[in-house]
Coordinates of C-alpha atoms in Angstrom, one line a residue:
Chain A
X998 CA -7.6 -3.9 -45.9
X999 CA -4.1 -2.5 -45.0
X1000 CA -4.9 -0.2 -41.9
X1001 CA -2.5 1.8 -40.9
X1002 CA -2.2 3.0 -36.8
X1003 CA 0.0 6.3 -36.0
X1004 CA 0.8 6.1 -32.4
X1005 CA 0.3 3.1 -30.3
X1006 CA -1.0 4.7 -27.0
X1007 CA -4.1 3.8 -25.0
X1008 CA -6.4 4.6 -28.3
X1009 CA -3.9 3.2 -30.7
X1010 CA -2.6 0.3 -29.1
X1011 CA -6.3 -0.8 -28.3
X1012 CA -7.6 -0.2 -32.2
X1013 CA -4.4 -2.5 -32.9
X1014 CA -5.3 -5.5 -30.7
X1015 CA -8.6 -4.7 -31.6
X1016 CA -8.3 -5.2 -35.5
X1017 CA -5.6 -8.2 -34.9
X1018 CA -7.8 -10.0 -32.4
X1019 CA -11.1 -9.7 -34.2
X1020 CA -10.7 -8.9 -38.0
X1021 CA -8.5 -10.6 -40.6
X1022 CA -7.5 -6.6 -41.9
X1023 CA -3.8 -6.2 -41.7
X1024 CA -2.2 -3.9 -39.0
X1025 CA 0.5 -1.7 -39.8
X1026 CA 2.0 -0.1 -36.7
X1027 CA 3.8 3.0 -36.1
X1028 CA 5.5 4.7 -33.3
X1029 CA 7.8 7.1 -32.1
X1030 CA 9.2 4.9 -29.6
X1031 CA 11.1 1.6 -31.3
X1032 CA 10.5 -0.9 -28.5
X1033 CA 6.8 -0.4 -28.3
X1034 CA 6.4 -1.0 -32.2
X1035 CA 9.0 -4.4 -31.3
X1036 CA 7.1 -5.2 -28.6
X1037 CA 3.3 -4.7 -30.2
X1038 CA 4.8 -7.2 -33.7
X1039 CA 6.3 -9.8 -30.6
X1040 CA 2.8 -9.3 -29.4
X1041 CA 1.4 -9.9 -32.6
X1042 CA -1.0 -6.9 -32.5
X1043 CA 0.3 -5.8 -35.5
X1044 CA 1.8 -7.3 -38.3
X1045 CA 4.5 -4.8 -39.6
X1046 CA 6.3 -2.1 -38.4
X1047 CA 5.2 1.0 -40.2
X1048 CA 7.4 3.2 -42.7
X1049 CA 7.0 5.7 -45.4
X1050 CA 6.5 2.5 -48.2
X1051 CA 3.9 0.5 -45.9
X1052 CA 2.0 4.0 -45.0
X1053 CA 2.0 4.5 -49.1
X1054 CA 0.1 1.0 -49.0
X1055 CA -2.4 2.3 -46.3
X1056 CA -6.1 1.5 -47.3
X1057 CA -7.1 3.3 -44.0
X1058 CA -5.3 5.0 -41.9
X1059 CA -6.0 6.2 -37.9
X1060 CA -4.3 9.0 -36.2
X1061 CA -4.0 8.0 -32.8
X1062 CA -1.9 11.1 -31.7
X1063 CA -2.8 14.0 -29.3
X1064 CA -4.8 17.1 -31.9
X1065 CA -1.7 19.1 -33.0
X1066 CA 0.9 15.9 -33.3
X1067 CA -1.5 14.7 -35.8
X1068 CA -1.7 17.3 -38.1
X1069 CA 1.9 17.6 -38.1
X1070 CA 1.8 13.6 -39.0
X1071 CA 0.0 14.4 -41.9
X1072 CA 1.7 17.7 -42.9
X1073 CA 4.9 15.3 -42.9
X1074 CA 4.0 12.4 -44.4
X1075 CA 1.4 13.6 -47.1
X1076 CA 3.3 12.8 -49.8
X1077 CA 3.3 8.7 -48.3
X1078 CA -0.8 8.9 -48.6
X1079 CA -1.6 7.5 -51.4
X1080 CA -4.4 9.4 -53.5
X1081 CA -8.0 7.7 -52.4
X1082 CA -6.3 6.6 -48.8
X1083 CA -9.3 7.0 -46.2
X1084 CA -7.9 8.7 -43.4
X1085 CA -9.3 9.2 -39.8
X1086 CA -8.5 10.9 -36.3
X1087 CA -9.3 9.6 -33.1
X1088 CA -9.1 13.3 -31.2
X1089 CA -11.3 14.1 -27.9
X1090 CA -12.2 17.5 -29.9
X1091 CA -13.2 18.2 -33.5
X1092 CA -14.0 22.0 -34.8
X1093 CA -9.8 22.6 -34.9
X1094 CA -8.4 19.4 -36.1
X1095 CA -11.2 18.3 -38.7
X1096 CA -10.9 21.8 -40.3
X1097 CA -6.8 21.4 -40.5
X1098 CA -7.2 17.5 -41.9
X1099 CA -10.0 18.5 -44.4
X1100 CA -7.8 21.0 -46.0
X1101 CA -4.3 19.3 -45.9
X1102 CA -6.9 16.0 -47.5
X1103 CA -7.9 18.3 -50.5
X1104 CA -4.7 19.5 -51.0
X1105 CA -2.6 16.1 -51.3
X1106 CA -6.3 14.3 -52.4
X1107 CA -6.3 11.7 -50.1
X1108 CA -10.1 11.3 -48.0
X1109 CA -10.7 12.2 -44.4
X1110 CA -13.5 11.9 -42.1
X1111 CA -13.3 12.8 -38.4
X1112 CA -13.4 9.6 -35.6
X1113 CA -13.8 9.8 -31.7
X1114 CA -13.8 6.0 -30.2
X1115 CA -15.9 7.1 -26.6
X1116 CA -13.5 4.5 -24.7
X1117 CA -10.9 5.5 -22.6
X1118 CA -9.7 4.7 -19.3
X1119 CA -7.7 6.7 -16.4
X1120 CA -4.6 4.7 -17.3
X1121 CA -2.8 5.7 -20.7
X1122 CA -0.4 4.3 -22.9
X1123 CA 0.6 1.2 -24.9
X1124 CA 0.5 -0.9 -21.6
X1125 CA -3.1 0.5 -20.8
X1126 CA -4.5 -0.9 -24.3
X1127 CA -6.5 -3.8 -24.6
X1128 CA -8.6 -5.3 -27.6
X1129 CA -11.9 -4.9 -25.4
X1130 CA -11.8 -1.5 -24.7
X1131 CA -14.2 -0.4 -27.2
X1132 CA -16.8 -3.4 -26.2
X1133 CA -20.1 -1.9 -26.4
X1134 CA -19.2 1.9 -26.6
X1135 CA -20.2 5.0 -29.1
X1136 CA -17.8 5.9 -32.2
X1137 CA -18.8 9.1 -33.1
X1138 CA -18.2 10.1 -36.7
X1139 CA -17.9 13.4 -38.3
X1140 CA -17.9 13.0 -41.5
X1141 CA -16.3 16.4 -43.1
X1142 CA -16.3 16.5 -46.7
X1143 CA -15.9 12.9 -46.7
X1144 CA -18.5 10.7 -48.9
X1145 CA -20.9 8.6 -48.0
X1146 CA -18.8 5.6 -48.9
X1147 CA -16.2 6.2 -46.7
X1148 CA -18.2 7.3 -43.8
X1149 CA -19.9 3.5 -44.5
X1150 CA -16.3 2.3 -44.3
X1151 CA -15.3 4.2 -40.8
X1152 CA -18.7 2.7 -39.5
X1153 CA -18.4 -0.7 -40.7
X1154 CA -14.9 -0.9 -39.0
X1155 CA -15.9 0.3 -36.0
X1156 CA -18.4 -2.5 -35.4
X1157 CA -16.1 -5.2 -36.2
X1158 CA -14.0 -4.1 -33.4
X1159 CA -17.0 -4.4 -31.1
X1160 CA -18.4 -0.9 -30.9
X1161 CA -22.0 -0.9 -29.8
X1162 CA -23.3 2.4 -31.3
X1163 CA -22.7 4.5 -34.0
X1164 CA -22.9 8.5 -33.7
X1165 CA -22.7 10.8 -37.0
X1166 CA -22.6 14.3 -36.3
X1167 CA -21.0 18.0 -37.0
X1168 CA -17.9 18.9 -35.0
X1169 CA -19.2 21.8 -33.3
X1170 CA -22.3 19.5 -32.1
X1171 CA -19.4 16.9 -31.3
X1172 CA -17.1 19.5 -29.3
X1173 CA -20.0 20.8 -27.4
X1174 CA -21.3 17.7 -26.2
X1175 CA -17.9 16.5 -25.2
X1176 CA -17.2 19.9 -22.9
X1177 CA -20.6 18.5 -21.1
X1178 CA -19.6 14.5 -21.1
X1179 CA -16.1 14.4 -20.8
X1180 CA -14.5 17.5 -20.6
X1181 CA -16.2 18.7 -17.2
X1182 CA -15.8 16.0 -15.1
X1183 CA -12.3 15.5 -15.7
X1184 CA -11.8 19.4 -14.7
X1185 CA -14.3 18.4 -11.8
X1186 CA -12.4 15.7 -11.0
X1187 CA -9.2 17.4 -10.2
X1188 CA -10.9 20.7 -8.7
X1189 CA -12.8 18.2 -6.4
X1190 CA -9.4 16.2 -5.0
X1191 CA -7.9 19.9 -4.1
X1192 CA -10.2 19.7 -0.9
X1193 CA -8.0 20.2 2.0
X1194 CA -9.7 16.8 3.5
X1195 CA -9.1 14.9 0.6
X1196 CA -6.1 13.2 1.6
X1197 CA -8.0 12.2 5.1
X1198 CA -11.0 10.4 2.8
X1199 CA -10.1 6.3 3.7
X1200 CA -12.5 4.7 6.1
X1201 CA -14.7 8.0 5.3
X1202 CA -15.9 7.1 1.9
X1203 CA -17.3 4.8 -0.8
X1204 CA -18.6 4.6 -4.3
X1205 CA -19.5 8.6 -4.5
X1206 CA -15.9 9.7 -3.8
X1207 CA -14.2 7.1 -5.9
X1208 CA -16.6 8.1 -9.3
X1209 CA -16.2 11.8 -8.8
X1210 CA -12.3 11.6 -8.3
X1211 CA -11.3 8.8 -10.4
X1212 CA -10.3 10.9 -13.5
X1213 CA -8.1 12.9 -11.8
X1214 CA -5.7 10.3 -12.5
X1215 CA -5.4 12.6 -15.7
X1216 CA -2.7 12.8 -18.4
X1217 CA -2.4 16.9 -18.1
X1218 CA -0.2 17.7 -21.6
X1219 CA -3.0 15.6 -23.7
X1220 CA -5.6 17.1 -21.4
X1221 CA -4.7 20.5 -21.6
X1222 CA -4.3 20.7 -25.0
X1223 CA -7.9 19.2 -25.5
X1224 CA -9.4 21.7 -22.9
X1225 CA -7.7 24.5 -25.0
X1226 CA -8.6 23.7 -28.1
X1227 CA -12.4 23.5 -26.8
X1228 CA -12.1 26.8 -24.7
X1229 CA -15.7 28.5 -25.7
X1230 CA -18.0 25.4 -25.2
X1231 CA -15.8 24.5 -22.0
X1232 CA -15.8 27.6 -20.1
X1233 CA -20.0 27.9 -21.3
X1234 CA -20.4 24.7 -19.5
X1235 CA -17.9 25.4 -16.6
X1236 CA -20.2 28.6 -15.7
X1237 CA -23.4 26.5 -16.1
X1238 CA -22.2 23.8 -13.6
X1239 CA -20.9 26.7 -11.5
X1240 CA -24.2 28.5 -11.2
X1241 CA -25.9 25.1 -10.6
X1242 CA -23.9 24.2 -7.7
X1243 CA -23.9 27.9 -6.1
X1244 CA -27.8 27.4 -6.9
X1245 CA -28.2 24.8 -4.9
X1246 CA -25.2 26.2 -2.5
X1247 CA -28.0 29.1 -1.6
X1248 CA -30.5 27.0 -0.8
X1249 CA -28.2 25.1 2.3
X1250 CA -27.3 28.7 3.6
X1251 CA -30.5 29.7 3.7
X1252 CA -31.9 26.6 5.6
X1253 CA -34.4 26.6 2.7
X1254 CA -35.6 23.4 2.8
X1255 CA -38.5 23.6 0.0
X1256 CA -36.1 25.4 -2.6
X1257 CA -33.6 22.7 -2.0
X1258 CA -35.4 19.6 -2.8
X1259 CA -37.1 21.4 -5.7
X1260 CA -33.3 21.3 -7.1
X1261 CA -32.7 18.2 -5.9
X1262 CA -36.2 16.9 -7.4
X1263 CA -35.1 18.6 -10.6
X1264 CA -31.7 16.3 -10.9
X1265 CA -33.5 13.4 -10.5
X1266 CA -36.4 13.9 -12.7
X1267 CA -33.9 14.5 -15.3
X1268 CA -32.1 11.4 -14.5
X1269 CA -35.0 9.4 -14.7
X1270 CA -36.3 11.4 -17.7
X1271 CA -33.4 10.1 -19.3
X1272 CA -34.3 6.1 -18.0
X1273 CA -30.9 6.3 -15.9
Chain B
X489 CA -28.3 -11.2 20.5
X490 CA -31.6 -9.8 19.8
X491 CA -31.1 -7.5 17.2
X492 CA -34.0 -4.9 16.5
X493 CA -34.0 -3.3 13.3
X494 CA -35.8 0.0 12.8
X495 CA -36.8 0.4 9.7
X496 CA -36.5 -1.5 6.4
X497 CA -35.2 0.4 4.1
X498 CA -32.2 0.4 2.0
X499 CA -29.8 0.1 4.5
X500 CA -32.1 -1.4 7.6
X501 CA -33.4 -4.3 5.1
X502 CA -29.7 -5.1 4.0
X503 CA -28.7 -4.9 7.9
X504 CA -31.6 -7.6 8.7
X505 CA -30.9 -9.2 5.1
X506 CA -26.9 -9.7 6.3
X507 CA -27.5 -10.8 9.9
X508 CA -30.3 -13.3 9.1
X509 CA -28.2 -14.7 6.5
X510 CA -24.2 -14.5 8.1
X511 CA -25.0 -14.5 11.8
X512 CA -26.7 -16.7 14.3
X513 CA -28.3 -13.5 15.7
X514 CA -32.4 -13.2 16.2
X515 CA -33.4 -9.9 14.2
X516 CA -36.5 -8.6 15.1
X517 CA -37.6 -5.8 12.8
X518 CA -40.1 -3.1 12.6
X519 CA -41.2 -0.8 9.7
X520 CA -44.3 1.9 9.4
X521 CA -45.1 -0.2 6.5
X522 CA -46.8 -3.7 7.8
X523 CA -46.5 -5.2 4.2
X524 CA -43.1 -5.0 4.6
X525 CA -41.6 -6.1 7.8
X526 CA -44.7 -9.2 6.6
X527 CA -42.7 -9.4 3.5
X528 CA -39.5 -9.6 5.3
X529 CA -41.1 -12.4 7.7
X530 CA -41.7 -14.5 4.7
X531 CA -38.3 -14.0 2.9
X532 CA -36.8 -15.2 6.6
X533 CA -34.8 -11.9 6.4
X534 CA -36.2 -11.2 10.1
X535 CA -37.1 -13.9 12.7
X536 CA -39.9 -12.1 14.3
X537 CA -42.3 -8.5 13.5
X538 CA -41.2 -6.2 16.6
X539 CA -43.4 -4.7 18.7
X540 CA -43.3 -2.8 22.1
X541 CA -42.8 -6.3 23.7
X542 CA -40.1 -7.7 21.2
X543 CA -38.6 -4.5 21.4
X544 CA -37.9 -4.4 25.2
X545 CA -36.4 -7.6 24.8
X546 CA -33.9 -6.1 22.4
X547 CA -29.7 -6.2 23.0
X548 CA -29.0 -4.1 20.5
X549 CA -31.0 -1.5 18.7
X550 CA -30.3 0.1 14.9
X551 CA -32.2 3.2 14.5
X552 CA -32.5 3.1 10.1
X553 CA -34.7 6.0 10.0
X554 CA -33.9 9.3 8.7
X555 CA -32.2 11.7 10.9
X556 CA -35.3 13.6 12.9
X557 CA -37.1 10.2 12.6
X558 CA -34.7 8.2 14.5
X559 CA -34.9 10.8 17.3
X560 CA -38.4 10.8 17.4
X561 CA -38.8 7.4 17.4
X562 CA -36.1 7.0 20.7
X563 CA -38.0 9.9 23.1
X564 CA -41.5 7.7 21.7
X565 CA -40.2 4.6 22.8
X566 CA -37.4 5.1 25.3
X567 CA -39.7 3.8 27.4
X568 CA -39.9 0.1 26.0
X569 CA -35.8 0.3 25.6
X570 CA -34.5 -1.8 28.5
X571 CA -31.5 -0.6 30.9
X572 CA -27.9 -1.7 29.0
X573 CA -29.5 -1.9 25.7
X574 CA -26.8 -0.9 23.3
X575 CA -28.7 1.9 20.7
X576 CA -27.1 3.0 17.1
X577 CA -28.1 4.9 14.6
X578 CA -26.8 4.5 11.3
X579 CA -27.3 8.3 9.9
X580 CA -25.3 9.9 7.3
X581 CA -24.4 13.1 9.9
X582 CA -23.6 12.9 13.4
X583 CA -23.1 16.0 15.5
X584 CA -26.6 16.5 15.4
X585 CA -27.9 13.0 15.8
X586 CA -24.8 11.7 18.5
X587 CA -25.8 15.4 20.6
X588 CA -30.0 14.4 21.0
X589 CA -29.3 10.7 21.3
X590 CA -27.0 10.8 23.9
X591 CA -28.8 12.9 25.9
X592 CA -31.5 10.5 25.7
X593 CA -29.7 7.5 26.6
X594 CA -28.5 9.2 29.4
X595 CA -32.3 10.2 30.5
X596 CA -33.3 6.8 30.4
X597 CA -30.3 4.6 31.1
X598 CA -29.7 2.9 27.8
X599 CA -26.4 3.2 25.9
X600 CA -25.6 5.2 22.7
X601 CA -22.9 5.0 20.1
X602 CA -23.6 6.6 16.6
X603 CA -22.5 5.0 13.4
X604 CA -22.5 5.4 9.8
X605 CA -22.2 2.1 7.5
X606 CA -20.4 3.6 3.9
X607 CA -22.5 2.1 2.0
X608 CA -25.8 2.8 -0.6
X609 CA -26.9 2.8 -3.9
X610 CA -28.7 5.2 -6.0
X611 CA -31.8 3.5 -5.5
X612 CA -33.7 3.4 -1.6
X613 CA -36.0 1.4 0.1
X614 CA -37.0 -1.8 0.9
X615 CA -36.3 -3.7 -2.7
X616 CA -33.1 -2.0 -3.3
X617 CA -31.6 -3.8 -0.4
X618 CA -29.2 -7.0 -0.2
X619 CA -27.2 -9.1 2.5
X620 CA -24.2 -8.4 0.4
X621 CA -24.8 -4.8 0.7
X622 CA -21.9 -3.8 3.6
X623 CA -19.2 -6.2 1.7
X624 CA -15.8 -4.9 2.4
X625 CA -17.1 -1.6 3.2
X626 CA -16.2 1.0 6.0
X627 CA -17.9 1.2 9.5
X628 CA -17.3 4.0 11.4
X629 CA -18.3 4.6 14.8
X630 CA -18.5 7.6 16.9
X631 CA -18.3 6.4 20.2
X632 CA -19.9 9.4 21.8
X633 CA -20.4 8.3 26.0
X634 CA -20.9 4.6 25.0
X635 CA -18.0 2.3 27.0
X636 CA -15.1 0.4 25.2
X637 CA -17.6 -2.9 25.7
X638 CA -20.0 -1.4 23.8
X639 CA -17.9 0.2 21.0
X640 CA -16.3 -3.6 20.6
X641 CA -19.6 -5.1 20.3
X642 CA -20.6 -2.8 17.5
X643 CA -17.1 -3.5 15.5
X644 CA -17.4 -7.3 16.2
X645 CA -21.4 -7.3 14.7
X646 CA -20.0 -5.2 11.8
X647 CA -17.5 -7.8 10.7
X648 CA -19.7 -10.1 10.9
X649 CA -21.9 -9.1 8.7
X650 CA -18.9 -8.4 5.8
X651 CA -17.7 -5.0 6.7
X652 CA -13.8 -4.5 5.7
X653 CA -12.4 -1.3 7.6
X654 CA -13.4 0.5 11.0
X655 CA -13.3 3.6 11.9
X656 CA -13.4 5.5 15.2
X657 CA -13.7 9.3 15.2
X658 CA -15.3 11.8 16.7
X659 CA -19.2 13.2 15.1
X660 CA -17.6 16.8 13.9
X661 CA -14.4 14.6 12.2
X662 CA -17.4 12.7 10.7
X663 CA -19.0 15.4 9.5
X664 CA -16.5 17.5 7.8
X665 CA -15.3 14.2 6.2
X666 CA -18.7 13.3 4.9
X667 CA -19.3 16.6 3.9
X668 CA -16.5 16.0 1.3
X669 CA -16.6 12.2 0.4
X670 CA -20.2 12.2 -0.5
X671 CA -22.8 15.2 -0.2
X672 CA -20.8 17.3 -2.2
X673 CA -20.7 14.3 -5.1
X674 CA -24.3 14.5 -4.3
X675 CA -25.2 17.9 -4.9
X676 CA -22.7 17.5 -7.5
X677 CA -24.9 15.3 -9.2
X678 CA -27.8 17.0 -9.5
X679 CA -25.9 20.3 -10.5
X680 CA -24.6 18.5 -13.3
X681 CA -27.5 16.9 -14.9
X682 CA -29.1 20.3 -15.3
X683 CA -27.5 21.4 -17.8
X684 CA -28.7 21.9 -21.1
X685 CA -26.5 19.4 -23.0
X686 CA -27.3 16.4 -20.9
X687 CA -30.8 15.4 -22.4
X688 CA -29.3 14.9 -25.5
X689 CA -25.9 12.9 -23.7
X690 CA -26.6 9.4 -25.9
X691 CA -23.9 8.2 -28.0
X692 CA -21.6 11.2 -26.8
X693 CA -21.0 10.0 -23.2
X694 CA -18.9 7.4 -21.8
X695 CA -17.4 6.5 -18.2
X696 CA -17.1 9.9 -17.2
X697 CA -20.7 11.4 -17.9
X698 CA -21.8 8.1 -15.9
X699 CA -19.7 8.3 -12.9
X700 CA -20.4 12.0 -12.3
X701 CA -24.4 11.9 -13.1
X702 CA -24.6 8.1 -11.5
X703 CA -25.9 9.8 -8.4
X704 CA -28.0 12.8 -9.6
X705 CA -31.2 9.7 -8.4
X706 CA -31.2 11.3 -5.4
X707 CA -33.9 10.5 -2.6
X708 CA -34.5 15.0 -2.1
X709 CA -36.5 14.7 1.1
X710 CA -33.5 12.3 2.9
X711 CA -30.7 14.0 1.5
X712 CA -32.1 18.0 2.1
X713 CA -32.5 16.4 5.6
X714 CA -28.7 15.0 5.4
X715 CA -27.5 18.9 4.0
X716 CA -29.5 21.3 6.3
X717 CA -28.1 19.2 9.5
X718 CA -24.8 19.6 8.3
X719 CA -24.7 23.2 6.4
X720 CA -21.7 24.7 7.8
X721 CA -18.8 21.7 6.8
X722 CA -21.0 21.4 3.5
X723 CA -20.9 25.0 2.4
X724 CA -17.6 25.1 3.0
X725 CA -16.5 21.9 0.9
X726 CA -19.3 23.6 -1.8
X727 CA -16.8 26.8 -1.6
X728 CA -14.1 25.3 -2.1
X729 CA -15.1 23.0 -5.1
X730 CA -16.4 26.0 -6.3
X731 CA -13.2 28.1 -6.0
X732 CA -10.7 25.3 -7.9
X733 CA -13.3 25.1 -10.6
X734 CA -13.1 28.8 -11.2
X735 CA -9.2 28.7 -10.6
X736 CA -9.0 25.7 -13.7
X737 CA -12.0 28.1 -15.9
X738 CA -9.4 30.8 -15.4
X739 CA -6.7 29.5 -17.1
X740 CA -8.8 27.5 -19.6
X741 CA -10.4 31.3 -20.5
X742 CA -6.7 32.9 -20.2
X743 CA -5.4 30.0 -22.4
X744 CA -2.6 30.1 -19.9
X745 CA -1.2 26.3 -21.0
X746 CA 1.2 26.5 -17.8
X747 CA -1.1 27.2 -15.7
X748 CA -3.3 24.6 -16.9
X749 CA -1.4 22.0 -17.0
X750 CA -0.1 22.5 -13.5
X751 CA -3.2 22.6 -11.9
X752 CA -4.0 19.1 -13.6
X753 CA -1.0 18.4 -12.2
X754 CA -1.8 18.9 -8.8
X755 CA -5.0 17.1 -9.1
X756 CA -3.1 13.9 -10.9
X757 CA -0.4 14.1 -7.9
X758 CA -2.6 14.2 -5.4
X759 CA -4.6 11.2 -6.5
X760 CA -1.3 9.4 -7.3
X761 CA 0.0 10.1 -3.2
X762 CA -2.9 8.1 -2.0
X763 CA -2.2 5.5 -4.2
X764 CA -5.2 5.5 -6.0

């Protein structure tokens, strides 16, 4: 198959080296920024430099873009996608963009499904990308008004390139996991590096510190425009986490002892509930 | 030396594990447990099962007992403890511990300096430990009334058994910093995991989800020990987490994209300053 990649960032880039390194499809690469399509065909992790006659030859083609760059992709280029063309997103939310690709696919008549690869890293960009970076992780598909063929196609795809699991769902189930999984502790992550004795932490911590803050090493635009677009389930889960931790907060003021490690109990029963 | 080792938990069965297996030191250890320390015995991870005897005999003393255990187990056998014995503890909070075991050492002539290996795991006990445990991790002592001697033979037995970094500080730095580096990402933990999302996590979760939740195994009774003895500098850091979460809901509710974004900011500058 002709696959076609719009945007060779961390996502991009890695589904590139991915399908070069481990598939015989052909990669078509495109980019806003010359020298990283010239260095990804030196590379060989793809094997053409995308334009509007190689997207027209797209079997498949991923949108590796942040939410509202990709819809205006598609708004530009419709007319390239030929009629029958599969095409998928690889966005960190879903209610907004698959509604805006399902309508511009049934006007121009090309297919669309909705993708989220659960890979990512704290690093971003082309030089961040790697062919393993999907080893073993969940591709969550929504599948849209897509049919069952194509949703076959996304799936089969994604295990070639070494993902481990396979997740169909709706994309409000899909955005209102993601404000729980991902979305949280990335907020977390830089609300918990504002501590005033944060930049005193060397020789003072270990593992605990370097998990909770590690994301902070955040992209903000992408970030920010991922967090807005997911604003109701988001702020819903920002207040349960919130009420959780002033829960527990209670308990230490109070010197209540029983109350506490009936909280603390409660986390780890439903870590281990869970066979964590 | 004669090392005694009291108590064979996680981190007193990876201190006997790492000077039986690195060192040329004798470690006699002691555990409430007798199937233990005879377990221990027979994996040669100690040289001898303490006793009062063995125990008087002792150059070097590490209390690995929770907080109010490893008091009560000094004014039990302070007795036993011979004159220039050099006593640690290796607790998780100081102030507290340093204040009752200095006194102590000063009643009955035996020296005190508190410390606090950085390392654990989200498991405890006995089986969770290993030799390799303390590998390029971070000592610190808090020196308390012990002498420079003392403070150089505690620093010299913690590289050799793999430590990386020490650190000297006083018990209240300690506590402030700990109170930041790793109860809050404890308490964290279990505030996360109770929301109403996570049971259902599989197949939508990643890095992120892992790192944050990683710790939500808690042991309650040692770490509701760990929180009440340090409430004030962990009520604080609990205030402030709390306050930048709200601060970053704020603008996610306000869909204030500026203000987002430079919050993330912050957080993404602040981790990129300590070169992390």
């Amino acid at each position: 198959m002709n696959i076609a990649i719009i945007g060779l960032g961390l996502i991009g880039g890695s589904l590139a080296k991915a399908f070069s390194e481990y598939t015989e499809h052909r990669v078509i690469g495109f980019d806003r920024d010359p020298s990283i399509v010239q260095r990804a065909l030196e590379l060989k992790s793809i094997h053409e430099i995308g334009d509007s006659s190689s997207l027209s030859q797209a079997d498949v083609i991923y949108l590796c873009l942040y939410p509202e760059s990709a819809i205006q992709f598609v708004k530009e280029h419709a007319h390239h996608i030929r009629p029958g063309c599969l095409v998928t997103d690889t966005c960190g939310i879903k209610t907004m963009v698959c509604g805006e690709l399902t309508r511009l696919s049934q006007l121009h008549g090309f297919a669309f499904a909705g993708s989220h690869p659960m890979a990512g890293k704290e690093r971003s960009g082309w030089n961040a990308s790697e062919a393993s970076l999907f080893n073993g992780a969940s591709y969550i598909i929504v599948p849209c008004e897509a049919s069952k063929l194509h949703v076959d196609t996304l799936k089969q795809l994604a295990l070639e390139i070494g993902f481990g699991t396979i997740r169909i769902t709706s994309a409000e189930e899909h955005d209102r996991m993601i404000a729980f999984t991902s979305q949280v502790p990335h907020v977390l992550a830089c609300a918990y590096v504002m501590s005033p004795q944060c930049p005193n932490h060397k020789g003072f911590s270990a593992g605990s510190y370097r998990d909770v803050s590690r994301v902070a090493h955040i992209n903000e635009v992408l970030w920010a425009e991922l967090f807005l677009e997911n604003r109701e389930p988001l702020v819903e889960e920002l207040n349960e986490l919130i009420r959780h931790l002033a829960g527990i907060k209670n308990t230490i003021e109070n010197n209540d002892r029983d109350a506490l490690q009936a909280l603390l109990r409660c986390g780890r029963q439903i870590k281990e509930a869970l066979g964590e």
